[in-house]
CSV table of C-alpha atoms in Angstrom, one decimal:
chain,number,residue,atom,x,y,z
Z,283,MET,CA,-266.5,86.9,59.3
Z,284,SER,CA,-268.5,85.4,56.4
Z,285,MET,CA,-265.7,84.6,54.0
Z,286,ILE,CA,-263.3,83.3,56.6
Z,287,ASP,CA,-263.7,80.3,58.9
Z,288,PHE,CA,-261.6,80.7,62.0
Z,289,SER,CA,-261.0,77.8,64.4
Z,290,THR,CA,-258.4,76.5,66.8
Z,291,ASP,CA,-256.9,73.1,67.3
Z,292,GLY,CA,-254.9,73.4,70.6
Z,293,PRO,CA,-252.1,75.9,70.0
Z,294,VAL,CA,-252.8,76.0,66.2
Z,295,ALA,CA,-255.0,78.7,64.7
Z,296,VAL,CA,-256.8,77.5,61.6
Z,297,ILE,CA,-257.9,80.0,58.9
Z,298,LYS,CA,-259.9,78.6,56.0
Z,299,LEU,CA,-260.5,80.8,53.0
Z,300,ASN,CA,-264.2,80.5,52.0
Z,301,ARG,CA,-265.0,82.7,49.0
Z,302,PRO,CA,-266.1,80.3,46.3
Z,303,PRO,CA,-265.4,79.4,43.7
Z,304,VAL,CA,-261.6,80.3,43.8
Z,305,ASN,CA,-261.0,82.5,46.8
Z,306,ALA,CA,-260.2,85.5,44.6
Z,307,LEU,CA,-259.0,88.4,46.7
Z,308,SER,CA,-261.2,91.5,47.0
Z,309,GLU,CA,-260.7,94.4,49.3
Z,310,GLU,CA,-263.4,93.0,51.7
Z,311,PHE,CA,-261.9,89.5,51.6
Z,312,ALA,CA,-258.4,90.8,52.2
Z,313,GLY,CA,-259.7,92.8,55.2
Z,314,GLU,CA,-261.3,89.6,56.7
Z,315,ILE,CA,-258.0,87.7,56.2
Z,316,LEU,CA,-256.2,90.5,58.0
Z,317,GLU,CA,-258.7,90.4,60.9
Z,318,ALA,CA,-258.2,86.6,61.2
Z,319,VAL,CA,-254.4,86.9,61.2
Z,320,GLU,CA,-254.6,89.6,63.9
Z,321,ARG,CA,-256.6,87.2,66.0
Z,322,CYS,CA,-253.6,84.9,65.8
Z,323,GLN,CA,-251.3,87.3,67.7
Z,324,ASP,CA,-252.4,85.8,71.0
Z,325,ASP,CA,-249.5,84.1,72.7
Z,326,ALA,CA,-251.6,80.9,73.1
Z,327,PHE,CA,-251.0,80.2,69.4
Z,328,ARG,CA,-247.8,78.5,68.4
Z,329,ALA,CA,-248.7,78.1,64.7
Z,330,VAL,CA,-251.1,79.4,62.1
Z,331,MET,CA,-252.5,77.3,59.2
Z,332,ILE,CA,-254.1,79.1,56.3
Z,333,TYR,CA,-255.8,77.1,53.6
Z,334,GLY,CA,-258.5,77.1,51.0
Z,335,ASP,CA,-260.6,74.3,49.5
Z,336,PRO,CA,-260.2,73.3,46.7
Z,337,LEU,CA,-257.8,76.2,46.0
Z,338,PHE,CA,-255.8,78.5,48.3
Z,339,SER,CA,-256.4,81.6,46.2
Z,340,VAL,CA,-256.2,82.4,42.5
Z,341,GLY,CA,-255.1,86.0,43.3
Z,342,ALA,CA,-256.8,89.3,42.8
Z,343,ASP,CA,-260.5,89.6,41.9
Z,344,ILE,CA,-259.8,91.6,38.7
Z,345,LYS,CA,-263.5,92.0,37.9
Z,346,GLY,CA,-264.2,93.5,41.3
Z,347,PHE,CA,-261.2,95.9,41.1
Z,348,LYS,CA,-262.3,97.0,37.6
Z,349,GLU,CA,-265.9,97.6,38.9
Z,350,ARG,CA,-264.5,99.7,41.7
Z,351,LEU,CA,-262.3,101.7,39.4
Z,352,ASP,CA,-265.1,102.3,37.0
Z,353,ASN,CA,-267.3,103.7,39.9
Z,354,ALA,CA,-264.5,105.7,41.6
Z,355,GLU,CA,-264.7,109.5,41.1
Z,356,ASP,CA,-261.1,110.3,42.4
Z,357,VAL,CA,-259.2,107.9,40.2
Z,358,ASP,CA,-257.1,109.1,37.3
Z,359,PRO,CA,-258.6,107.2,34.3
Z,360,ASP,CA,-255.2,106.8,32.6
Z,361,ALA,CA,-253.7,105.3,35.7
Z,362,ALA,CA,-256.6,103.0,36.1
Z,363,LYS,CA,-256.2,101.7,32.6
Z,364,ARG,CA,-252.5,101.0,33.2
Z,365,LEU,CA,-253.5,98.7,36.1
Z,366,LEU,CA,-255.9,96.6,33.9
């Protein structure tokens, strides 16, 4: 996982968001977060810490979503405009 650093500290799973500069959520990034969280389902973990440095996350990568919508063939253009 290139945008997620996963480590453990005893019974604590540690997930560090690592998508500079602001950890904006893209589809790929969200998938990596989900994979890391799924790794935490092991009974050996008692807690999970998720953090980013310097920010947790600013939210959605709007530029990335717009590019994807612009390149999509099966998207209703009017619906896509309402999302932006």
